[in-house]
Coordinates of C-alpha atoms in Angstrom, one line a residue:
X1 CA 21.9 -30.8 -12.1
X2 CA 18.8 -29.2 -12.0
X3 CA 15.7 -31.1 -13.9
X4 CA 14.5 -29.1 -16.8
X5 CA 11.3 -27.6 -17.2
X6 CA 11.9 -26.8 -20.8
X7 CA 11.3 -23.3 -22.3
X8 CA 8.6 -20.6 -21.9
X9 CA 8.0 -17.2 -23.2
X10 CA 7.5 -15.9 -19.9
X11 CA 8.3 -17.2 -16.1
X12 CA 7.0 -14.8 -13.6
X13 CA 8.7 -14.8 -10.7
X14 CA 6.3 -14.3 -7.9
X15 CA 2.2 -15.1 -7.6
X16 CA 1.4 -11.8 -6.4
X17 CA -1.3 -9.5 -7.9
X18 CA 0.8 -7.9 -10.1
X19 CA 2.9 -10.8 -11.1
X20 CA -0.3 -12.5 -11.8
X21 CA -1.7 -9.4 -13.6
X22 CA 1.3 -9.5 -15.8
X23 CA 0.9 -13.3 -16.2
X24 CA -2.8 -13.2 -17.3
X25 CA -2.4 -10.5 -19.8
X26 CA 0.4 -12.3 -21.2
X27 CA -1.2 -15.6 -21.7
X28 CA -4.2 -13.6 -23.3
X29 CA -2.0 -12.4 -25.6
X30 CA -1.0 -16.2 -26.7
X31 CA 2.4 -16.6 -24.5
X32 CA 3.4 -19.2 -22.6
X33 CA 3.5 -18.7 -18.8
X34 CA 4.6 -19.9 -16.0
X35 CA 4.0 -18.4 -12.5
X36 CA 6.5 -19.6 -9.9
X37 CA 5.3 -18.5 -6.3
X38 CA 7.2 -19.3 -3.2
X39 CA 4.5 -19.6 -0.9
X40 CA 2.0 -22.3 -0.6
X41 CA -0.8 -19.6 -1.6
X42 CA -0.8 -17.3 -4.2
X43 CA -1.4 -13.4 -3.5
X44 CA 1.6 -11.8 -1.3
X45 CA 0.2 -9.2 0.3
X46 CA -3.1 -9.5 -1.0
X47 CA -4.8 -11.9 1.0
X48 CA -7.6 -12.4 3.1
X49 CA -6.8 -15.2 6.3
X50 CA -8.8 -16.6 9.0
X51 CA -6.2 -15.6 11.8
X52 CA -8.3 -16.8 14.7
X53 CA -8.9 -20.0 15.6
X54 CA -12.8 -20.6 15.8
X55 CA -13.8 -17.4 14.3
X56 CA -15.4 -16.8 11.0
X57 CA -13.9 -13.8 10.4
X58 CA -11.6 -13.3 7.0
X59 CA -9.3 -10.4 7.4
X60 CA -7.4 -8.8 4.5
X61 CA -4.5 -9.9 6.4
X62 CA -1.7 -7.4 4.9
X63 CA -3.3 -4.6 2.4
X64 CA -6.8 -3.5 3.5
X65 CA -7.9 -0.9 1.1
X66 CA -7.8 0.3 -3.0
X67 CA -7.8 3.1 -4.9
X68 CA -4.5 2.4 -7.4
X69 CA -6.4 -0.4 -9.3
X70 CA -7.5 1.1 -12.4
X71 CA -10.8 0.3 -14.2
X72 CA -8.6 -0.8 -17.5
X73 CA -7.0 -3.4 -15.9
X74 CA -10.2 -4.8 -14.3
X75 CA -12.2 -4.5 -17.6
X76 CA -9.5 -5.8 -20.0
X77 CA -9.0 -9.2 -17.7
X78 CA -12.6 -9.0 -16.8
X79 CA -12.2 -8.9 -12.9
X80 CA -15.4 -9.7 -11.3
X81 CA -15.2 -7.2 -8.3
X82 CA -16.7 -4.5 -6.1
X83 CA -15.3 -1.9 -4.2
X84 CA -17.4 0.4 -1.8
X85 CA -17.1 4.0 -1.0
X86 CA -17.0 5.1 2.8
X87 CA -19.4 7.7 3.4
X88 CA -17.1 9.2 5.8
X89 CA -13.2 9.6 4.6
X90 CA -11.7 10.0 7.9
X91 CA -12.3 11.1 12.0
X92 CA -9.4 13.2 14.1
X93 CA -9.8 13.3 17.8
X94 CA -8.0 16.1 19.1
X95 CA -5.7 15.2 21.5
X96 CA -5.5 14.7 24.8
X97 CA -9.0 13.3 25.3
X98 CA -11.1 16.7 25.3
X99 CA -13.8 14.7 23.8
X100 CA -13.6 16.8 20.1
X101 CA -12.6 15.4 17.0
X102 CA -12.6 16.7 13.1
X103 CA -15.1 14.5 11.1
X104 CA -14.6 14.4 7.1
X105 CA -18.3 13.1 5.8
X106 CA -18.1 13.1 2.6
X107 CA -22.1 12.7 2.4
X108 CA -23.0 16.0 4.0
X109 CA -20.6 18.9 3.4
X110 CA -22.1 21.0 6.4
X111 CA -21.7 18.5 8.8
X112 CA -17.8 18.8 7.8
X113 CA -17.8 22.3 7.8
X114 CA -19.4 22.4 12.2
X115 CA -16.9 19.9 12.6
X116 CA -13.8 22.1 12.0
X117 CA -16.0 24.8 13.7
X118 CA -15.9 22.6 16.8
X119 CA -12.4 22.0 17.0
X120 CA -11.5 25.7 16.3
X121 CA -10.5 25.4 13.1
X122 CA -13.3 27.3 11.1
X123 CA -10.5 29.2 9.2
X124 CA -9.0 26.1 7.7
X125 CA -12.5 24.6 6.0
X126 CA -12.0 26.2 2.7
X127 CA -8.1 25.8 2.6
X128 CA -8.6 22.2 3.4
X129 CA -11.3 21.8 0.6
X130 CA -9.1 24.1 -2.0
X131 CA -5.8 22.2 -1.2
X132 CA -7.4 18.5 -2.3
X133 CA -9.1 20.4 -4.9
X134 CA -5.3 21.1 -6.4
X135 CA -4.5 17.6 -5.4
X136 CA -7.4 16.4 -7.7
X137 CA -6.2 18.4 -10.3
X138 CA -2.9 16.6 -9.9
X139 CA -4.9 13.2 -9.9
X140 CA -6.5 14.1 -12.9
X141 CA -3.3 14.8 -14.9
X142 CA -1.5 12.0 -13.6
X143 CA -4.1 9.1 -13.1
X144 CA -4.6 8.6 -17.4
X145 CA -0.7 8.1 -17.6
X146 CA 0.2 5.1 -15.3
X147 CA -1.2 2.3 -17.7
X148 CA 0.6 4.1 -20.7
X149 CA 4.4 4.8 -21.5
X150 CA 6.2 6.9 -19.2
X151 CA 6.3 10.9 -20.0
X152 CA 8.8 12.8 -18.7
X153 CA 8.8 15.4 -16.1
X154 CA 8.5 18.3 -18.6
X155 CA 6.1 16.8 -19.9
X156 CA 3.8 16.3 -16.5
X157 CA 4.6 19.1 -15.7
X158 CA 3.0 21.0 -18.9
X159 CA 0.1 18.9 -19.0
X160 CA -0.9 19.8 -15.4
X161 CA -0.1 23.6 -16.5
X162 CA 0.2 25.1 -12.9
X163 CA 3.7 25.6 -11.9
X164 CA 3.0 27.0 -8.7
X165 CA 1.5 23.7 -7.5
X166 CA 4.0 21.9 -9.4
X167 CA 6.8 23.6 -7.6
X168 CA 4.9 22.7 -4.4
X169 CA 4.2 18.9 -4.4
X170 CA 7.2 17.9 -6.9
X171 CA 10.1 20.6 -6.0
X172 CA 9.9 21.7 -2.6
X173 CA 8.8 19.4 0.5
X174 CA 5.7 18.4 1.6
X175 CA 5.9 20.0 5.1
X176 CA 5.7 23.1 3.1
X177 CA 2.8 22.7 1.2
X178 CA 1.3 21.7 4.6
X179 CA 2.2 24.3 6.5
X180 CA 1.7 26.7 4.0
X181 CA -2.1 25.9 3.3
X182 CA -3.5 25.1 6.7
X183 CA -3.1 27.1 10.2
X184 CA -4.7 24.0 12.5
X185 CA -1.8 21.9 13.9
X186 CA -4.7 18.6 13.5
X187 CA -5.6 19.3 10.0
X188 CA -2.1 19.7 9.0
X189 CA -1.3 16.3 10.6
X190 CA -4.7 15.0 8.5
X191 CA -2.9 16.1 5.0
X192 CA 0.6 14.9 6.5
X193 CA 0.1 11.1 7.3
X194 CA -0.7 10.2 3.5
X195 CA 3.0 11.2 3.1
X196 CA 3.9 8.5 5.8
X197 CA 2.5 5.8 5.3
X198 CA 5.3 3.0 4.8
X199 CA 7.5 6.0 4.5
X200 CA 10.0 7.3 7.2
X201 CA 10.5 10.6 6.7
X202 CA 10.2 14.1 8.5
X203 CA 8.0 16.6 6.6
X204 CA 10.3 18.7 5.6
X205 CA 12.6 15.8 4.4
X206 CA 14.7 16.7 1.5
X207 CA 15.1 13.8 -0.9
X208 CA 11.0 14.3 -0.9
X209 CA 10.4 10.9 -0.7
X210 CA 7.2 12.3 1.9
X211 CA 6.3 13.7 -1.4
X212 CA 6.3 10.8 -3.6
X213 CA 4.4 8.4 -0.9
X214 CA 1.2 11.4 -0.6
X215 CA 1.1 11.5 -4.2
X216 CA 0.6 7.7 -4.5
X217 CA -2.3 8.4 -1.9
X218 CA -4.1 11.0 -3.7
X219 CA -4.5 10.4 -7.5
X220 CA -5.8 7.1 -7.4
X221 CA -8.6 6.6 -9.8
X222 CA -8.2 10.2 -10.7
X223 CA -10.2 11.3 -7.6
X224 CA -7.2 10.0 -4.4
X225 CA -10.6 7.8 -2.6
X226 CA -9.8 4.5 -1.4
X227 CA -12.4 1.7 -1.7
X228 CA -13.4 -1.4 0.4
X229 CA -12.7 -4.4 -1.9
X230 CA -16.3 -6.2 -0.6
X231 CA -15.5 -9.8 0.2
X232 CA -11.9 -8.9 0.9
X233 CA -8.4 -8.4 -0.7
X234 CA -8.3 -12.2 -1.0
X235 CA -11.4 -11.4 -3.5
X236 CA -8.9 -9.4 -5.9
X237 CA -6.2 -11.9 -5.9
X238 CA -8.8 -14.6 -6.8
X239 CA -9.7 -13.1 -9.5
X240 CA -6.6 -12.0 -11.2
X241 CA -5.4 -15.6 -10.5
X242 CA -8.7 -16.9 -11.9
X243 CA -8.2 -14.9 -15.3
X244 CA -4.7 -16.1 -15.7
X245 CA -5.0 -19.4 -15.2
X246 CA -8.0 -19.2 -17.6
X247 CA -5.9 -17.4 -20.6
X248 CA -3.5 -20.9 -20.1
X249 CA -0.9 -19.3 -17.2
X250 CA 0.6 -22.2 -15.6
X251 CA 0.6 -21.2 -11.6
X252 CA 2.9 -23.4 -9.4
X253 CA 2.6 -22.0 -5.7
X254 CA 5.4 -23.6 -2.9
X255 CA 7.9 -23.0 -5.9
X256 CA 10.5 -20.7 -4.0
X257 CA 12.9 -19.3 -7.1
X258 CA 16.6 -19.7 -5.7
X259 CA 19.0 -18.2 -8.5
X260 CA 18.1 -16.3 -11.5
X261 CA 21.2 -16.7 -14.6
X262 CA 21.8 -13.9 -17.4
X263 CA 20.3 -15.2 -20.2
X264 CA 17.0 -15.8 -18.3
X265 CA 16.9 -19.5 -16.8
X266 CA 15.5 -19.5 -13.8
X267 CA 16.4 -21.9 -11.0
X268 CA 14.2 -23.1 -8.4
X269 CA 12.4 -25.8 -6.0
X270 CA 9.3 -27.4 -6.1
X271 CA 8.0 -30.6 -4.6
X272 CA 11.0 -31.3 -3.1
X273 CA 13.0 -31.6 -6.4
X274 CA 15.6 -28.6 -8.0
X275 CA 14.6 -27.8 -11.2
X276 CA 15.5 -24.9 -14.0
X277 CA 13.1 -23.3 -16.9
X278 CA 14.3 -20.6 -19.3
X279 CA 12.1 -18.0 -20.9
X280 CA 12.8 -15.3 -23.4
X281 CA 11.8 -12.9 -20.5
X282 CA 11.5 -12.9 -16.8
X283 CA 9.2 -10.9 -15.0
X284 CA 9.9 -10.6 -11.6
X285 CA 7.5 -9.5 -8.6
X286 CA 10.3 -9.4 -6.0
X287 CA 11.9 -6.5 -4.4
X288 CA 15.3 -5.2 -6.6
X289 CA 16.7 -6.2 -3.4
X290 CA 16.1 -9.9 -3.6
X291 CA 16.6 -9.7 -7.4
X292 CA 20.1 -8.5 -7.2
X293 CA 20.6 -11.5 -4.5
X294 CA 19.0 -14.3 -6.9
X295 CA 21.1 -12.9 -9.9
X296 CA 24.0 -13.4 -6.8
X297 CA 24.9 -9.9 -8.0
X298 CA 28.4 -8.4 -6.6
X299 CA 27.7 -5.1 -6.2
X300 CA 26.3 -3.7 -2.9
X301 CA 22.5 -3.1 -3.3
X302 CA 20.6 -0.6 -0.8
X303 CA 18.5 -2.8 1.4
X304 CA 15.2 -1.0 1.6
X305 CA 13.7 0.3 5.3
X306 CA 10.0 -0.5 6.2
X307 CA 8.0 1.8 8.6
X308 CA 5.0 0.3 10.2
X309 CA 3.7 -2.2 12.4
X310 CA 0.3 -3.8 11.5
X311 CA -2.5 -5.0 14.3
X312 CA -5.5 -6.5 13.4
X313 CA -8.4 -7.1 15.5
X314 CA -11.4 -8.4 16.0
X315 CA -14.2 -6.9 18.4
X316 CA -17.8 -8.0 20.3
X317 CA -18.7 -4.2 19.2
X318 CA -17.3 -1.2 17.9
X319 CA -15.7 0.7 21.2
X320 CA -17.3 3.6 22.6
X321 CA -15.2 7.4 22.0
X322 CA -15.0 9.6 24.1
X323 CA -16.2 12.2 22.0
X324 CA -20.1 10.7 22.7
X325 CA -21.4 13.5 20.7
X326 CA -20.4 11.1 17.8
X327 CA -22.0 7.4 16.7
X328 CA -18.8 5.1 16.6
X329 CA -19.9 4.0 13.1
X330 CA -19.1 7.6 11.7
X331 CA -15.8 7.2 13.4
X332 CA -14.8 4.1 12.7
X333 CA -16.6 4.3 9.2
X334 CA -14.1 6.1 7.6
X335 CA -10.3 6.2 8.5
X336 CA -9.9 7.2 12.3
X337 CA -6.4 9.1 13.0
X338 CA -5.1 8.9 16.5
X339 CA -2.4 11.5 17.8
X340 CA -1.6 12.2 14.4
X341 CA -1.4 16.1 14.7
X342 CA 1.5 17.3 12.6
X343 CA 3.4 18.2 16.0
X344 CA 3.1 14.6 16.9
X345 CA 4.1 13.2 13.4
X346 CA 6.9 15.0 13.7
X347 CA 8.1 14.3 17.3
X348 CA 7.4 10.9 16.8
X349 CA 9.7 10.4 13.8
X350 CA 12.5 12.1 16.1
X351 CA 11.9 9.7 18.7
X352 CA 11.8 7.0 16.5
X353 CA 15.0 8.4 14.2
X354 CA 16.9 8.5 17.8
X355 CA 15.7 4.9 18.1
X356 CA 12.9 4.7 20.5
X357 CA 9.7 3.8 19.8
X358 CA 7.3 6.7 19.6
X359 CA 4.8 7.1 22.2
X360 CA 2.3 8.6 21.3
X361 CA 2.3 6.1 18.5
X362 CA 0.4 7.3 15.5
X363 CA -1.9 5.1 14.4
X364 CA -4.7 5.1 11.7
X365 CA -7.6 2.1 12.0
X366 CA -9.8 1.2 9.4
X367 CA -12.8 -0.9 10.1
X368 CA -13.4 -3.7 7.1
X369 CA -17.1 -4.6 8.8
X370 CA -18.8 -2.0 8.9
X371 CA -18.7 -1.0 4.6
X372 CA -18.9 -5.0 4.3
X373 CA -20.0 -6.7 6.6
X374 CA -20.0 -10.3 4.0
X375 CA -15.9 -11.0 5.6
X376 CA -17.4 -12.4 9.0
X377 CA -19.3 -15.0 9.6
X378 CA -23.5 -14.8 10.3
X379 CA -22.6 -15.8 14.2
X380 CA -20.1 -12.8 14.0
X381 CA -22.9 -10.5 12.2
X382 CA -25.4 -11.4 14.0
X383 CA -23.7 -10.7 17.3
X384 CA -22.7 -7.1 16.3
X385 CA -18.8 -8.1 15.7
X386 CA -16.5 -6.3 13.9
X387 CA -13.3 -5.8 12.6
X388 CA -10.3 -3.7 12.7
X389 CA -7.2 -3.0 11.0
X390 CA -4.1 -0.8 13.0
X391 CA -1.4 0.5 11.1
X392 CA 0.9 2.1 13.6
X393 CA 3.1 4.5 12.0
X394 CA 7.0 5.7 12.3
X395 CA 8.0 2.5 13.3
X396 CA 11.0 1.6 11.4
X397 CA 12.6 -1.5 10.4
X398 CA 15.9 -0.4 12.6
X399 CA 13.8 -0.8 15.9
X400 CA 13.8 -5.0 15.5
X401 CA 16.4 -7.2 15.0
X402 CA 15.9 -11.3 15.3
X403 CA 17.1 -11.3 18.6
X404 CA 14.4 -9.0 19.9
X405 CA 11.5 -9.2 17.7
X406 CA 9.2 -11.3 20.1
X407 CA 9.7 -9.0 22.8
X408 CA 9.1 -5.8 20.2
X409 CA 6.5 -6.9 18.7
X410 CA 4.9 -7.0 22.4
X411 CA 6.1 -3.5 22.9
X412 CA 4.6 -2.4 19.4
X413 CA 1.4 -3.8 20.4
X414 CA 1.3 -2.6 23.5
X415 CA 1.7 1.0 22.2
X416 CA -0.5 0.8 19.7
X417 CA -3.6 -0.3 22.0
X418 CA -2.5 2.6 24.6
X419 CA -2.7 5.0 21.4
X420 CA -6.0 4.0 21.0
X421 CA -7.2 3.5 23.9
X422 CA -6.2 7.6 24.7
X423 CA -9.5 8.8 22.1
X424 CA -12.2 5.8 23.8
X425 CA -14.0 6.0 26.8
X426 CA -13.4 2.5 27.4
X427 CA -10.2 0.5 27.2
X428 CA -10.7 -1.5 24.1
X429 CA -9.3 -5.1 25.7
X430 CA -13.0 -5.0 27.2
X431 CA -14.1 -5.6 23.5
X432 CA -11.6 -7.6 21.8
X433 CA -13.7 -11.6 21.3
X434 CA -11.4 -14.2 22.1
X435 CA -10.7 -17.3 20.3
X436 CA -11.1 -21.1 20.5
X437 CA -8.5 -21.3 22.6
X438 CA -9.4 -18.3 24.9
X439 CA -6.4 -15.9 23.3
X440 CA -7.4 -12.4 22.4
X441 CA -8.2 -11.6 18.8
X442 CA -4.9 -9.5 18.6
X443 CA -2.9 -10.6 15.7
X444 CA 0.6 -8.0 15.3
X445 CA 2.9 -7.9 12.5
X446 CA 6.3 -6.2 12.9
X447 CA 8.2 -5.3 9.6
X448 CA 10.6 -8.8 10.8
X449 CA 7.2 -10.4 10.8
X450 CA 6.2 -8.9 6.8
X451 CA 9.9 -9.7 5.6
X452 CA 9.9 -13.3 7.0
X453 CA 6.3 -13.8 5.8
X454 CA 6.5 -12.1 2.3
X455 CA 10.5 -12.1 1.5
X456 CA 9.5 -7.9 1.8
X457 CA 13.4 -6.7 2.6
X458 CA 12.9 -4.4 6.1
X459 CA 9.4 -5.2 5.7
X460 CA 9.0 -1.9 3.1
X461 CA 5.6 -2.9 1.4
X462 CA 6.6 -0.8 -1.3
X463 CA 9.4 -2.8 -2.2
X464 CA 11.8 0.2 -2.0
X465 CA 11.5 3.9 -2.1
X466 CA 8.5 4.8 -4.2
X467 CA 9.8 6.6 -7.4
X468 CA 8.1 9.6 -9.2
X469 CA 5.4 8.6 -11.8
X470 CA 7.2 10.2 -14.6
X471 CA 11.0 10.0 -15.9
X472 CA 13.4 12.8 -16.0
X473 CA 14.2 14.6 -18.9
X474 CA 17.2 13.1 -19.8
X475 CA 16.4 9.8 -19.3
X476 CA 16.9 6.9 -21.7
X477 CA 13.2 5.3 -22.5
X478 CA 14.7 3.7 -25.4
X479 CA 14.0 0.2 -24.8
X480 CA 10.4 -1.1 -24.0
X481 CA 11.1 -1.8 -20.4
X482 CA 12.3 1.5 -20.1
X483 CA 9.8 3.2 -21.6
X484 CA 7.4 1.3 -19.5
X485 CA 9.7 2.1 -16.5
X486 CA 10.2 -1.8 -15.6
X487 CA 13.7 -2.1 -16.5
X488 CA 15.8 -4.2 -14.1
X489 CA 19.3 -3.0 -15.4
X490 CA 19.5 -7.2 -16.6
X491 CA 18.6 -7.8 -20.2
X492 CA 15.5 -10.0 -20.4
X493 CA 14.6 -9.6 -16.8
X494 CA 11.9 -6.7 -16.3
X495 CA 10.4 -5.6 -12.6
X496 CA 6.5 -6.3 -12.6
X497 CA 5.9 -5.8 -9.0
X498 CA 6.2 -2.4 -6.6
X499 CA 9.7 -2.1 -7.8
X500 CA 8.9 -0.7 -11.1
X501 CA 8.6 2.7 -11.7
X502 CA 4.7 3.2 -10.9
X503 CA 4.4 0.5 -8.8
X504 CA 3.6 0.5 -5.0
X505 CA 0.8 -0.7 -3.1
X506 CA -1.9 -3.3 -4.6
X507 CA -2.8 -1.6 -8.8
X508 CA -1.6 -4.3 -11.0
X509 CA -0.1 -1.0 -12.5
X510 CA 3.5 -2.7 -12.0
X511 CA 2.1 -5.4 -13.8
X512 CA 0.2 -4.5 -16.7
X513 CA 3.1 -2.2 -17.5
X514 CA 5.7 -5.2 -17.5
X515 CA 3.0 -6.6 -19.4
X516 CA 3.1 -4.3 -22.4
X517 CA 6.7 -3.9 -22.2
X518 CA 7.3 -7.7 -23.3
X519 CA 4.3 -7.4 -25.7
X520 CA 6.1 -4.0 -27.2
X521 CA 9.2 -5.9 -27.3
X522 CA 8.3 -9.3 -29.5
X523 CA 6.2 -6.6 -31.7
X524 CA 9.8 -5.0 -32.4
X525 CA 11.4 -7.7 -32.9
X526 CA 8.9 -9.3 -35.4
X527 CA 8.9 -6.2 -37.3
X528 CA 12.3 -5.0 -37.3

């Protein structure tokens, strides 16, 4: 039998941020904790690694950028971070190589407004401006609710008192609040990709899961901006573990969580031994996918589909474009689009639906260095070096098996490098350092890869489909975890990771809320 741990209020399975988000406002609050994570580090996938062998260079290996972190979580557990605004949100080469490209600079509105006079898309400025002016009116309704209880959709959708907008962005698909604002086949695609990220799905996809995934992208922080997390996203796993532990959370890492019973005893490995702990809840930071599987549940449970391959890179120098009109560091400064038009998006996800990979592949880079440059080494700095993160997109989880990952993964790669190297005026192999060992600086992760490494089913870094912020009118929010939205369908087992209601990408929303749902619950029961 198992050895027994004896009881605590709360075992958290799974020592990523939100599972330790939930765990140190727990322990705050005077429960006992325990934090049982299978890896050998804590974070998931929010860590910063040294990939390559010999260089001092500390890449936020998995998630890159935030902007669904809210300022309550990092005040109430007293989070001692930064995040950095890009002075330019994002750079569109036409494509094709005609040496053009739409530059968003946030810093200097006119230098945005020549820009889409370059590429021939004067009449779309204003439309483009007015259409994330709605989207920050969505941001402002929604943002102030995804710390609280859940409202319902009538609810939302009286607060934000538009119905025409509502109609568009929660009733009708995203393709048509695309197409219907903007005339320029590039700026739609600019608008589009935040509905794709993670998320396969055409535009005009019915269920309107494209919908869900571009709202998660534009209401963060009530504005929709996504910040550089200066020192890394290691840096915000730190310090969420750093306040747990410090409230009295317990953190066991290379404790892998192997059966979960009704009745919340939770059976796992560590050091070699088997052991068991029971708890008056569980929290769990897994996937509902894996929890159905460690509560070796009978009925059949949807695995979840990931969309994305990830490259990471590091450079001698940034690469020259061939626009040359334009200073790399404004392109790579902010988040550079390649073929992402919205007719590619959309032949690309019928390639890849028919099972091919797409090529062009859409890809989006983001460049760590150049907002903070303290994740590489002074060699590195000193030597002009930076980073970059690839996040190829429509590139489901149905393209790789195990059988073929190696060789897919080289394919992926591959596609991803000819992407880029269509909008440069050099191929960028000529600027990728090598390492101690002379290998390229060319680390790819295929959804197999994120699954293996992360127990993410189909590699879906959202754990699943990402769910409206809200509940439905008719829904039953009459238990704490479901008013919360972290109900598991198990009594005493609550989601605290992406897999709750308003969870999905790194927030600690999924957390906190799992959080105030036990807290909610022992309050009941004490005064009922």
């Amino acid at each position: 039998m198992a050895g027994y741990t004896g009881t605590r209020d709360v075992v958290v399975v799974g020592g990523g941020h939100n599972g330790l988000t939930a765990a140190a406002y727990l322990a705050r609050a005077g429960l006992s904790v325990v934090v049982l994570e299978r890896l050998n580090t804590i974070g998931g996938a929010a860590v910063s690694a040294r990939p390559f062998v010999g260089r001092d260079a500390r890449l936020s290996r998995y998630s890159y950028l935030v902007s669904l972190l809210p300022r309550r979580i990092i005040d109430d557990l007293g989070l001692d971070l930064r995040f950095v605004r890009r002075r330019y949100s994002s750079y569109t080469p036409v494509p094709a190589g005609n040496g053009r490209g739409l530059l968003i600079d946030r810093g200097d509105p006119e230098v945005t407004h020549a820009s889409f006079q370059r590429i021939g898309a004067g009449r779309d400025a204003a439309a483009f401006a007015e259409l994330y002016a709605d989207t920050g009116r969505v941001a402002a309704t929604l943002w102030p609710s995804m710390t609280e209880p859940l409202r319902t959709r009538s609810e939302t959708r009286a607060r934000l008192g538009d119905d025409e907008l509502w109609s568009a962005l929660f009733e009708r698909p995203l393709g048509e609040f695309v197409t219907g604002r903007l005339t320029d086949d590039l700026v739609r695609g600019v608008v589009l990709t935040d509905g794709l990220i993670g998320t396969f799905a055409a535009a005009h996809e019915a269920n309107l899961v494209q919908n869900r995934c571009f709202l998660y992208h534009v209401i963060g922080g009530g504005t929709g901006d996504w910040d550089v997390p200066v020192g890394g996203m290691g840096t915000v796993t730190d310090q969420l573990a750093r306040a747990a532990a410090a409230s009295g959370a317990e953190i066991h890492t290379g404790a892998e969580v192997t059966a979960i019973e009704p009745g919340a005893v939770v059976h796992y490995t560590h050091n070699g031994a088997e052991r068991r702990v029971a708890a008056h809840h569980v929290l769990v930071n897994v996937a509902p996918h894996v929890l159905a599987r460690l509560m070796a549940e009978t009925r059949p449970s949807t695995r979840p589909e990931g969309c994305q391959v990830k490259v990471n890179l590091l450079l001698g120098r940034l690469p020259a474009l061939r626009d040359s009109s334009l200073d790399p560091a404004a392109a790579f400064g902010g988040t550079l689009h390649i073929n992402e038009s919205f007719t590619q998006l959309e032949q690309a996800y019928q390639t890849a639906a028919a099972g091919q990979l797409p090529a062009p592949m859409p890809c989006e880079i983001y460049c760590h260095s150049i907002t903070d440059p303290s994740i590489l080494g002074d060699e590195l700095n000193a030597a002009g070096a930076h980073t970059l993160t690839v996040f190829g997109l429509h590139v489901p989880d149905r393209l790789v098996t195990a059988a073929t990952n190696d060789g897919q993964r080289a394919r992926m790669e591959r596609a991803v490098l000819d992407s880029v190297n269509s909008v440069l005026a050099e191929p960028i192999e000529d600027v990728v350092l090598t390492d101690a060992q002379g290998k390229p600086c060319i680390e790819t992760k295929t959804t197999l890869d994120i699954e293996q490494a992360l127990n993410m089913p189909g590699g879906n870094i959202f754990h699943g489909p990402l769910a409206w912020p809200f509940a439905e009118d008719d829904a039953d929010l009459g238990t704490p975890a479901r008013g919360w939205g972290v109900d598991s369908g198990y009594d005493g087992i609550l989601l605290c990771g992406s897999g709750a209601v308003r969870g999905g990408a790194v927030s600690g929303i999924g957390g906190h809320n799992a959080a105030m749902a036990v807290l909610e619950a022992r309050n009941r029961s004490r005064t009922g």
